[in-house]
Amino acid sequence: MASIKIKFRQSSVERRRGTVYYQIIHKRMIRQIKTRYCIFADEWDCKRSSLVIPAGADAPRRDFLLSVSRHITQDTERIETIISQFKLQNEDFSSDDIVAKFYNQRECVSVFTFMQGIIAQLKNLGKIRTSETYTATLSSFKKFCDYKDLSIGEINCSLMGRYEAWLKSNGSCPNTVSFYIRIIRAVYNRAVEKGIIMQANPFKHVYTGVAKTMKRAVPLSTLRRIRALDLAGKPRLAFARDMFFFSFYTRGMSFIDMAYLKKTDINSGNLVYRRRKTGQRLTIKWEDCMAEIAWKYGNRDSVYILPVITRPGGDVRRQVKNALCRINRALKEIARMVKSDIPLTMYCARHSWASIARSKNVPLAVISESLGHSSEKITQIYFSSLDVNMVDEANELVISAL
């Protein structure tokens, strides 16, 4: 009968952490399974073979010890499962076989396979957008690894440092670098939660913050120049401009929400829709400027207001994605035509609406509600760089009050 014992090996150096290990006994043969769980002597109860939390332990240490306790439980359950599998197969197995299978399961979980499993799960949950970001990250990480798979256990500080350097050398901006590394970190943390590996904090020396982005709000004067452009004979650019202004007129509606707008969403002079990102229901007064664009591109046979999803039976998300890419390319051409130094995209319409509303002294709470933000803190990000003229005007008001 195979048995498992949880043991603690105390360090020979006083006040230094020892390690937890498992003792496997079968047919009078004793073998050990090492772990990465390092604890102090006063955190182990030898009689009960279990962790204890000292009375003076602070919150981070308590959380760590509870995490170690959960991992020990998961490990022992896995060992018991391995033993049960050997018995069901009526195999003549040894302690060495148990140890070998345990190490094989723990250390050889493939990063690529593990991520693909997460992507499939996200798709099943309907989180298509998130699954796409994980897919993009997996593609990037595969290129970095030269398409040679590695185990979850091989993710360490050195590897992530090299990945960060590789991303930078390939022209990725700080936010893109952070984006990819944060997703790899999320994958790693899932493996920790499942007990596949012990938390070793391999991301502590790489950048995972969010850097201040380039200004996205287009000044009102530039918007007027764009609207006044003569784009006769340039239908591709004219369409891009109309989509940009439709977003602007509808309080910065996201392109994906625009693409899914249906004619039935217009009722009693209002446009009513739900944000696909948050599910929030928004109501916008249907203005003449919106109706003009909708009428210009209207298709009597389509249920949609705008001509983005033109093949409802096809891959709808691909149609939306491709249309957005074409429009953004055209918008960059338009930006060059008006000599704007802002890289114009559809997303700029949202920031522009918010910035202009703020310059017209619209209260932050109203702007936040208009954009469909869950809190004013999110809206505040849009105004991290106030217009210098607005600051100067504020200063003049303060000085004149003396």
Tab-separated table of C-alpha atoms in Angstrom:
chain	number	residue	atom	x	y	z
A	1	MET	CA	0.000	0.000	0.000
A	2	ALA	CA	1.506	3.330	-1.101
A	3	SER	CA	1.507	6.138	1.466
A	4	ILE	CA	2.319	9.854	1.457
A	5	LYS	CA	3.897	11.833	4.263
A	6	ILE	CA	4.407	15.590	4.316
A	7	LYS	CA	7.782	16.496	5.819
A	8	PHE	CA	9.729	19.614	6.709
A	9	ARG	CA	13.510	19.836	6.343
A	10	GLN	CA	14.843	22.513	8.661
A	11	SER	CA	17.790	24.614	7.522
A	12	SER	CA	21.127	23.964	9.194
A	13	VAL	CA	21.558	27.729	9.449
A	14	GLU	CA	19.659	29.345	12.313
A	15	ARG	CA	16.762	31.628	11.327
A	16	ARG	CA	16.929	30.543	7.706
A	17	ARG	CA	13.972	28.998	5.955
A	18	GLY	CA	13.678	25.262	5.482
A	19	THR	CA	11.740	23.382	2.768
A	20	VAL	CA	8.673	21.190	2.630
A	21	TYR	CA	8.951	17.848	0.844
A	22	TYR	CA	6.828	14.746	0.333
A	23	GLN	CA	7.862	11.247	1.311
A	24	ILE	CA	6.457	8.444	-0.852
A	25	ILE	CA	6.555	4.954	0.632
A	26	HIS	CA	5.619	1.883	-1.403
A	27	LYS	CA	6.831	-1.725	-1.077
A	28	ARG	CA	9.231	-0.567	1.641
A	29	MET	CA	10.913	1.812	-0.801
A	30	ILE	CA	11.102	5.457	0.297
A	31	ARG	CA	11.431	8.266	-2.230
A	32	GLN	CA	11.149	12.047	-1.931
A	33	ILE	CA	9.464	14.765	-3.941
A	34	LYS	CA	11.053	18.170	-3.484
A	35	THR	CA	8.988	21.366	-3.453
A	36	ARG	CA	9.734	25.073	-3.701
A	37	TYR	CA	7.780	25.853	-0.537
A	38	CYS	CA	10.198	27.565	1.865
A	39	ILE	CA	9.028	28.319	5.401
A	40	PHE	CA	10.504	28.979	8.834
A	41	ALA	CA	10.704	26.372	11.591
A	42	ASP	CA	8.046	28.078	13.728
A	43	GLU	CA	5.620	27.841	10.793
A	44	TRP	CA	5.592	24.042	10.851
A	45	ASP	CA	3.868	21.651	13.266
A	46	CYS	CA	5.959	18.459	13.274
A	47	LYS	CA	3.379	16.423	15.207
A	48	ARG	CA	0.540	17.198	12.798
A	49	SER	CA	2.753	17.497	9.701
A	50	SER	CA	1.059	20.721	8.731
A	51	LEU	CA	1.621	24.442	8.426
A	52	VAL	CA	0.840	26.804	11.277
A	53	ILE	CA	0.496	30.565	11.172
A	54	PRO	CA	2.440	32.225	13.991
A	55	ALA	CA	0.478	34.731	16.081
A	56	GLY	CA	2.758	37.616	15.087
A	57	ALA	CA	2.637	36.981	11.325
A	58	ASP	CA	1.622	40.017	9.253
A	59	ALA	CA	-1.078	39.899	6.549
A	60	PRO	CA	1.262	39.237	3.547
A	61	ARG	CA	2.942	36.360	5.398
A	62	ARG	CA	-0.425	34.872	6.408
A	63	ASP	CA	-1.589	35.046	2.800
A	64	PHE	CA	1.613	33.346	1.651
A	65	LEU	CA	1.290	30.529	4.185
A	66	LEU	CA	-2.360	29.970	3.269
A	67	SER	CA	-1.305	29.781	-0.389
A	68	VAL	CA	1.395	27.211	0.450
A	69	SER	CA	-1.165	25.199	2.426
A	70	ARG	CA	-3.507	25.113	-0.573
A	71	HIS	CA	-0.667	24.004	-2.858
A	72	ILE	CA	0.313	21.210	-0.465
A	73	THR	CA	-3.289	19.970	-0.473
A	74	GLN	CA	-3.388	20.089	-4.290
A	75	ASP	CA	-0.050	18.253	-4.538
A	76	THR	CA	-1.103	15.463	-2.193
A	77	GLU	CA	-4.405	15.078	-4.034
A	78	ARG	CA	-2.481	14.774	-7.299
A	79	ILE	CA	-0.178	12.118	-5.817
A	80	GLU	CA	-3.194	10.171	-4.549
A	81	THR	CA	-4.747	10.380	-8.024
A	82	ILE	CA	-1.542	9.034	-9.600
A	83	ILE	CA	-1.528	6.099	-7.178
A	84	SER	CA	-5.199	5.389	-7.920
A	85	GLN	CA	-4.525	5.428	-11.670
A	86	PHE	CA	-1.699	2.919	-11.314
A	87	LYS	CA	-3.983	0.646	-9.266
A	88	LEU	CA	-6.843	0.864	-11.773
A	89	GLN	CA	-4.475	-0.118	-14.567
A	90	ASN	CA	-3.339	-3.094	-12.482
A	91	GLU	CA	0.255	-2.040	-13.016
A	92	ASP	CA	3.167	-3.179	-10.916
A	93	PHE	CA	4.501	0.235	-9.957
A	94	SER	CA	7.166	1.522	-7.615
A	95	SER	CA	7.785	4.666	-5.597
A	96	ASP	CA	10.052	5.845	-8.414
A	97	ASP	CA	7.136	5.553	-10.870
A	98	ILE	CA	4.926	7.720	-8.647
A	99	VAL	CA	7.618	10.397	-8.304
A	100	ALA	CA	8.420	10.372	-12.027
A	101	LYS	CA	4.776	10.784	-13.034
A	102	PHE	CA	4.274	13.598	-10.522
A	103	TYR	CA	7.266	15.561	-11.818
A	104	ASN	CA	6.193	14.931	-15.403
A	105	GLN	CA	2.713	16.338	-14.746
A	106	ARG	CA	3.948	19.325	-12.766
A	107	GLU	CA	6.898	20.502	-14.805
A	108	CYS	CA	5.953	19.556	-18.358
A	109	VAL	CA	2.731	21.473	-18.770
A	110	SER	CA	3.235	23.226	-22.095
A	111	VAL	CA	2.929	27.028	-22.180
A	112	PHE	CA	1.497	26.942	-25.713
A	113	THR	CA	-1.027	24.214	-24.906
A	114	PHE	CA	-2.002	25.840	-21.606
A	115	MET	CA	-2.634	29.196	-23.310
A	116	GLN	CA	-4.611	27.552	-26.120
A	117	GLY	CA	-6.808	25.938	-23.459
A	118	ILE	CA	-7.455	29.342	-21.863
A	119	ILE	CA	-8.279	30.832	-25.286
A	120	ALA	CA	-10.777	28.049	-26.002
A	121	GLN	CA	-12.380	28.557	-22.582
A	122	LEU	CA	-12.697	32.319	-23.184
A	123	LYS	CA	-14.397	31.674	-26.517
A	124	ASN	CA	-16.835	29.253	-24.901
A	125	LEU	CA	-17.693	31.945	-22.353
A	126	GLY	CA	-18.396	34.399	-25.165
A	127	LYS	CA	-15.381	36.577	-24.303
A	128	ILE	CA	-14.290	36.834	-27.914
A	129	ARG	CA	-12.395	40.125	-27.599
A	130	THR	CA	-10.362	38.835	-24.645
A	131	SER	CA	-9.638	35.574	-26.473
A	132	GLU	CA	-8.268	37.622	-29.385
A	133	THR	CA	-5.860	39.488	-27.103
A	134	TYR	CA	-4.624	36.167	-25.676
A	135	THR	CA	-4.251	34.800	-29.218
A	136	ALA	CA	-2.173	37.846	-30.244
A	137	THR	CA	0.026	37.415	-27.158
A	138	LEU	CA	0.515	33.703	-27.838
A	139	SER	CA	1.544	34.497	-31.417
A	140	SER	CA	4.084	37.055	-30.170
A	141	PHE	CA	5.467	34.691	-27.522
A	142	LYS	CA	5.791	31.863	-30.063
A	143	LYS	CA	7.873	34.107	-32.320
A	144	PHE	CA	10.090	35.044	-29.373
A	145	CYS	CA	10.590	31.333	-28.545
A	146	ASP	CA	11.276	30.592	-32.235
A	147	TYR	CA	8.159	28.360	-32.061
A	148	LYS	CA	9.904	25.974	-29.624
A	149	ASP	CA	7.500	25.177	-26.796
A	150	LEU	CA	8.541	25.303	-23.150
A	151	SER	CA	7.013	24.303	-19.850
A	152	ILE	CA	5.247	26.619	-17.420
A	153	GLY	CA	8.007	25.904	-14.924
A	154	GLU	CA	10.565	27.496	-17.285
A	155	ILE	CA	8.964	30.941	-16.985
A	156	ASN	CA	11.402	32.862	-14.787
A	157	CYS	CA	12.857	36.367	-14.368
A	158	SER	CA	15.588	35.768	-16.920
A	159	LEU	CA	13.165	34.551	-19.596
A	160	MET	CA	10.763	37.456	-19.092
A	161	GLY	CA	13.655	39.930	-19.156
A	162	ARG	CA	14.712	38.536	-22.543
A	163	TYR	CA	11.113	38.664	-23.813
A	164	GLU	CA	10.834	42.314	-22.767
A	165	ALA	CA	14.108	43.140	-24.558
A	166	TRP	CA	12.944	41.229	-27.659
A	167	LEU	CA	9.676	43.163	-27.796
A	168	LYS	CA	11.513	46.486	-27.512
A	169	SER	CA	14.034	45.506	-30.187
A	170	ASN	CA	11.123	44.779	-32.526
A	171	GLY	CA	9.748	48.296	-32.127
A	172	SER	CA	7.028	47.715	-29.524
A	173	CYS	CA	6.126	50.778	-27.474
A	174	PRO	CA	6.133	50.566	-23.636
A	175	ASN	CA	2.362	50.014	-23.427
A	176	THR	CA	2.493	47.203	-26.000
A	177	VAL	CA	5.354	45.558	-24.088
A	178	SER	CA	3.362	45.850	-20.865
A	179	PHE	CA	0.211	44.532	-22.570
A	180	TYR	CA	1.876	41.286	-23.724
A	181	ILE	CA	3.737	40.715	-20.447
A	182	ARG	CA	0.586	41.283	-18.354
A	183	ILE	CA	-1.233	38.586	-20.321
A	184	ILE	CA	1.677	36.144	-19.881
A	185	ARG	CA	1.519	36.994	-16.168
A	186	ALA	CA	-2.222	36.245	-16.102
A	187	VAL	CA	-1.525	32.850	-17.713
A	188	TYR	CA	1.244	32.140	-15.206
A	189	ASN	CA	-1.038	33.081	-12.292
A	190	ARG	CA	-3.685	30.665	-13.566
A	191	ALA	CA	-1.082	27.909	-13.486
A	192	VAL	CA	-0.258	28.905	-9.894
A	193	GLU	CA	-3.954	28.776	-8.941
A	194	LYS	CA	-4.239	25.279	-10.427
A	195	GLY	CA	-1.261	24.118	-8.386
A	196	ILE	CA	0.871	23.404	-11.463
A	197	ILE	CA	3.684	25.608	-10.177
A	198	MET	CA	4.565	27.590	-7.075
A	199	GLN	CA	4.539	31.396	-7.314
A	200	ALA	CA	8.112	32.540	-8.005
A	201	ASN	CA	7.323	36.153	-9.080
A	202	PRO	CA	9.115	36.030	-12.464
A	203	PHE	CA	7.626	39.396	-13.515
A	204	LYS	CA	9.086	41.587	-10.769
A	205	HIS	CA	11.878	43.003	-12.968
A	206	VAL	CA	9.881	43.690	-16.153
A	207	TYR	CA	7.600	46.608	-16.998
A	208	THR	CA	3.887	45.949	-16.425
A	209	GLY	CA	2.642	49.494	-15.950
A	210	VAL	CA	0.730	51.803	-18.285
A	211	ALA	CA	2.705	54.685	-19.755
A	212	LYS	CA	1.141	58.000	-20.618
A	213	THR	CA	-0.112	57.750	-24.197
A	214	MET	CA	0.111	60.274	-26.991
A	215	LYS	CA	-2.651	62.863	-27.056
A	216	ARG	CA	-5.706	61.461	-28.857
A	217	ALA	CA	-8.099	64.402	-28.678
A	218	VAL	CA	-8.317	66.372	-31.921
A	219	PRO	CA	-8.707	70.158	-31.481
A	220	LEU	CA	-11.952	71.727	-32.607
A	221	SER	CA	-10.122	73.773	-35.258
A	222	THR	CA	-8.696	70.587	-36.805
A	223	LEU	CA	-12.103	68.903	-36.776
A	224	ARG	CA	-13.511	71.860	-38.698
A	225	ARG	CA	-10.736	71.572	-41.313
A	226	ILE	CA	-11.416	67.852	-41.690
A	227	ARG	CA	-15.134	68.431	-42.118
A	228	ALA	CA	-14.482	71.170	-44.717
A	229	LEU	CA	-12.164	68.985	-46.857
A	230	ASP	CA	-13.231	68.511	-50.480
A	231	LEU	CA	-13.181	64.723	-50.867
A	232	ALA	CA	-15.135	64.551	-54.098
A	233	GLY	CA	-13.899	61.614	-56.146
A	234	LYS	CA	-12.352	60.031	-53.048
A	235	PRO	CA	-15.131	57.774	-51.704
A	236	ARG	CA	-12.773	55.762	-49.470
A	237	LEU	CA	-11.641	58.892	-47.608
A	238	ALA	CA	-15.153	60.357	-47.563
A	239	PHE	CA	-16.532	57.176	-45.997
A	240	ALA	CA	-13.811	57.185	-43.321
A	241	ARG	CA	-14.539	60.817	-42.506
A	242	ASP	CA	-18.280	60.134	-42.242
A	243	MET	CA	-17.711	57.187	-39.892
A	244	PHE	CA	-15.423	59.337	-37.736
A	245	PHE	CA	-18.001	62.090	-37.459
A	246	PHE	CA	-20.853	59.644	-36.862
A	247	SER	CA	-18.883	58.425	-33.838
A	248	PHE	CA	-18.245	62.025	-32.759
A	249	TYR	CA	-21.931	63.003	-33.161
A	250	THR	CA	-22.981	59.972	-31.078
A	251	ARG	CA	-20.787	61.016	-28.117
A	252	GLY	CA	-17.789	58.937	-29.165
A	253	MET	CA	-19.583	55.668	-29.865
A	254	SER	CA	-17.097	52.816	-30.368
A	255	PHE	CA	-16.789	51.440	-33.892
A	256	ILE	CA	-17.951	47.960	-32.932
A	257	ASP	CA	-21.152	49.440	-31.458
A	258	MET	CA	-21.633	51.494	-34.620
A	259	ALA	CA	-21.243	48.388	-36.784
A	260	TYR	CA	-23.999	46.511	-34.931
A	261	LEU	CA	-26.516	49.376	-34.880
A	262	LYS	CA	-29.844	48.297	-36.366
A	263	LYS	CA	-32.611	50.390	-37.871
A	264	THR	CA	-34.908	49.137	-35.119
A	265	ASP	CA	-32.621	50.867	-32.574
A	266	ILE	CA	-34.123	54.219	-33.649
A	267	ASN	CA	-37.342	54.866	-31.748
A	268	SER	CA	-39.315	58.060	-31.009
A	269	GLY	CA	-36.451	60.290	-32.115
A	270	ASN	CA	-33.846	58.442	-30.023
A	271	LEU	CA	-31.063	56.004	-30.798
A	272	VAL	CA	-31.033	53.307	-28.103
A	273	TYR	CA	-28.255	50.688	-27.940
A	274	ARG	CA	-26.184	48.624	-25.525
A	275	ARG	CA	-22.414	48.920	-25.348
A	276	ARG	CA	-20.945	45.579	-26.380
A	277	LYS	CA	-18.032	46.138	-24.010
A	278	THR	CA	-20.061	46.647	-20.818
A	279	GLY	CA	-23.689	45.859	-21.706
A	280	GLN	CA	-24.710	49.342	-20.541
A	281	ARG	CA	-27.845	50.749	-22.201
A	282	LEU	CA	-27.391	54.238	-23.682
A	283	THR	CA	-29.917	56.616	-25.253
A	284	ILE	CA	-28.877	59.354	-27.701
A	285	LYS	CA	-31.131	61.907	-29.363
A	286	TRP	CA	-31.236	61.162	-33.101
A	287	GLU	CA	-29.895	64.373	-34.643
A	288	ASP	CA	-30.078	65.495	-38.280
A	289	CYS	CA	-26.295	65.151	-38.725
A	290	MET	CA	-26.535	61.448	-37.767
A	291	ALA	CA	-29.538	60.878	-40.019
A	292	GLU	CA	-27.714	62.481	-42.948
A	293	ILE	CA	-24.847	59.973	-42.720
A	294	ALA	CA	-27.234	57.039	-42.168
A	295	TRP	CA	-29.328	58.088	-45.202
A	296	LYS	CA	-26.193	58.550	-47.351
A	297	TYR	CA	-25.059	54.943	-46.811
A	298	GLY	CA	-28.451	53.331	-46.180
A	299	ASN	CA	-29.252	49.966	-47.714
A	300	ARG	CA	-32.936	49.129	-47.896
A	301	ASP	CA	-32.241	45.379	-47.771
A	302	SER	CA	-29.988	45.546	-44.681
A	303	VAL	CA	-31.112	45.519	-41.044
A	304	TYR	CA	-28.064	47.609	-40.099
A	305	ILE	CA	-27.856	51.397	-40.134
A	306	LEU	CA	-24.267	51.566	-41.451
A	307	PRO	CA	-22.629	49.466	-44.218
A	308	VAL	CA	-20.050	47.670	-42.095
A	309	ILE	CA	-21.603	44.199	-41.740
A	310	THR	CA	-22.499	43.536	-45.354
A	311	ARG	CA	-22.548	39.724	-45.171
A	312	PRO	CA	-24.563	38.775	-42.047
A	313	GLY	CA	-24.029	35.063	-42.683
A	314	GLY	CA	-20.243	35.416	-42.844
A	315	ASP	CA	-17.586	36.025	-40.220
A	316	VAL	CA	-19.082	39.179	-38.709
A	317	ARG	CA	-16.187	39.988	-36.376
A	318	ARG	CA	-13.693	39.755	-39.238
A	319	GLN	CA	-15.840	42.100	-41.338
A	320	VAL	CA	-15.866	44.660	-38.504
A	321	LYS	CA	-12.135	44.298	-37.872
A	322	ASN	CA	-11.227	44.647	-41.552
A	323	ALA	CA	-13.503	47.666	-41.982
A	324	LEU	CA	-11.910	49.364	-38.962
A	325	CYS	CA	-8.413	48.785	-40.358
A	326	ARG	CA	-9.390	50.293	-43.724
A	327	ILE	CA	-11.015	53.317	-42.075
A	328	ASN	CA	-8.053	53.969	-39.775
A	329	ARG	CA	-5.643	53.871	-42.721
A	330	ALA	CA	-7.839	56.385	-44.557
A	331	LEU	CA	-8.049	58.618	-41.470
A	332	LYS	CA	-4.260	58.824	-41.307
A	333	GLU	CA	-4.280	60.086	-44.901
A	334	ILE	CA	-6.864	62.682	-43.930
A	335	ALA	CA	-4.705	63.763	-40.974
A	336	ARG	CA	-1.798	64.387	-43.360
A	337	MET	CA	-4.074	66.412	-45.651
A	338	VAL	CA	-4.954	68.827	-42.809
A	339	LYS	CA	-1.370	68.756	-41.454
A	340	SER	CA	-2.398	67.301	-38.089
A	341	ASP	CA	0.351	65.800	-35.937
A	342	ILE	CA	-2.161	63.543	-34.145
A	343	PRO	CA	-2.289	59.988	-35.587
A	344	LEU	CA	-5.998	60.050	-36.408
A	345	THR	CA	-8.042	56.902	-35.684
A	346	MET	CA	-11.687	56.153	-34.958
A	347	TYR	CA	-10.884	56.128	-31.247
A	348	CYS	CA	-9.847	59.784	-31.471
A	349	ALA	CA	-13.503	60.716	-32.033
A	350	ARG	CA	-14.323	59.554	-28.495
A	351	HIS	CA	-11.467	61.493	-26.890
A	352	SER	CA	-12.222	64.534	-29.023
A	353	TRP	CA	-15.877	64.629	-27.973
A	354	ALA	CA	-14.906	64.334	-24.299
A	355	SER	CA	-12.194	66.997	-24.574
A	356	ILE	CA	-14.421	69.498	-26.359
A	357	ALA	CA	-17.268	68.866	-23.908
A	358	ARG	CA	-14.841	69.570	-21.052
A	359	SER	CA	-13.663	72.800	-22.744
A	360	LYS	CA	-17.333	73.896	-22.902
A	361	ASN	CA	-17.555	73.464	-19.108
A	362	VAL	CA	-19.746	70.370	-19.279
A	363	PRO	CA	-19.575	68.757	-15.797
A	364	LEU	CA	-17.353	65.686	-15.492
A	365	ALA	CA	-20.295	63.616	-14.222
A	366	VAL	CA	-22.282	64.418	-17.384
A	367	ILE	CA	-19.344	63.559	-19.654
A	368	SER	CA	-18.819	60.273	-17.782
A	369	GLU	CA	-22.501	59.365	-18.169
A	370	SER	CA	-22.451	60.342	-21.853
A	371	LEU	CA	-19.456	58.097	-22.575
A	372	GLY	CA	-20.980	55.183	-20.676
A	373	HIS	CA	-18.127	55.008	-18.174
A	374	SER	CA	-18.651	53.065	-14.960
A	375	SER	CA	-16.948	55.781	-12.916
A	376	GLU	CA	-15.588	59.304	-13.233
A	377	LYS	CA	-12.076	57.963	-12.561
A	378	ILE	CA	-12.087	56.356	-16.018
A	379	THR	CA	-13.249	59.609	-17.612
A	380	GLN	CA	-10.527	61.509	-15.775
A	381	ILE	CA	-7.895	59.533	-17.700
A	382	TYR	CA	-9.086	61.295	-20.853
A	383	PHE	CA	-8.095	64.629	-19.333
A	384	SER	CA	-4.662	63.731	-17.958
A	385	SER	CA	-3.153	66.383	-20.259
A	386	LEU	CA	-5.171	69.580	-20.050
A	387	ASP	CA	-4.893	72.131	-22.817
A	388	VAL	CA	-2.270	74.733	-21.837
A	389	ASN	CA	-4.620	77.550	-22.855
A	390	MET	CA	-7.268	76.277	-20.437
A	391	VAL	CA	-4.705	76.245	-17.619
A	392	ASP	CA	-3.588	79.791	-18.478
A	393	GLU	CA	-7.197	80.990	-18.510
A	394	ALA	CA	-7.753	79.398	-15.096
A	395	ASN	CA	-4.647	81.145	-13.779
A	396	GLU	CA	-5.891	84.508	-15.085
A	397	LEU	CA	-9.211	83.982	-13.294
A	398	VAL	CA	-7.445	83.256	-10.020
A	399	ILE	CA	-5.116	86.271	-10.331
A	400	SER	CA	-7.968	88.613	-11.272
A	401	ALA	CA	-9.835	87.556	-8.131
A	402	LEU	CA	-7.212	89.212	-5.929
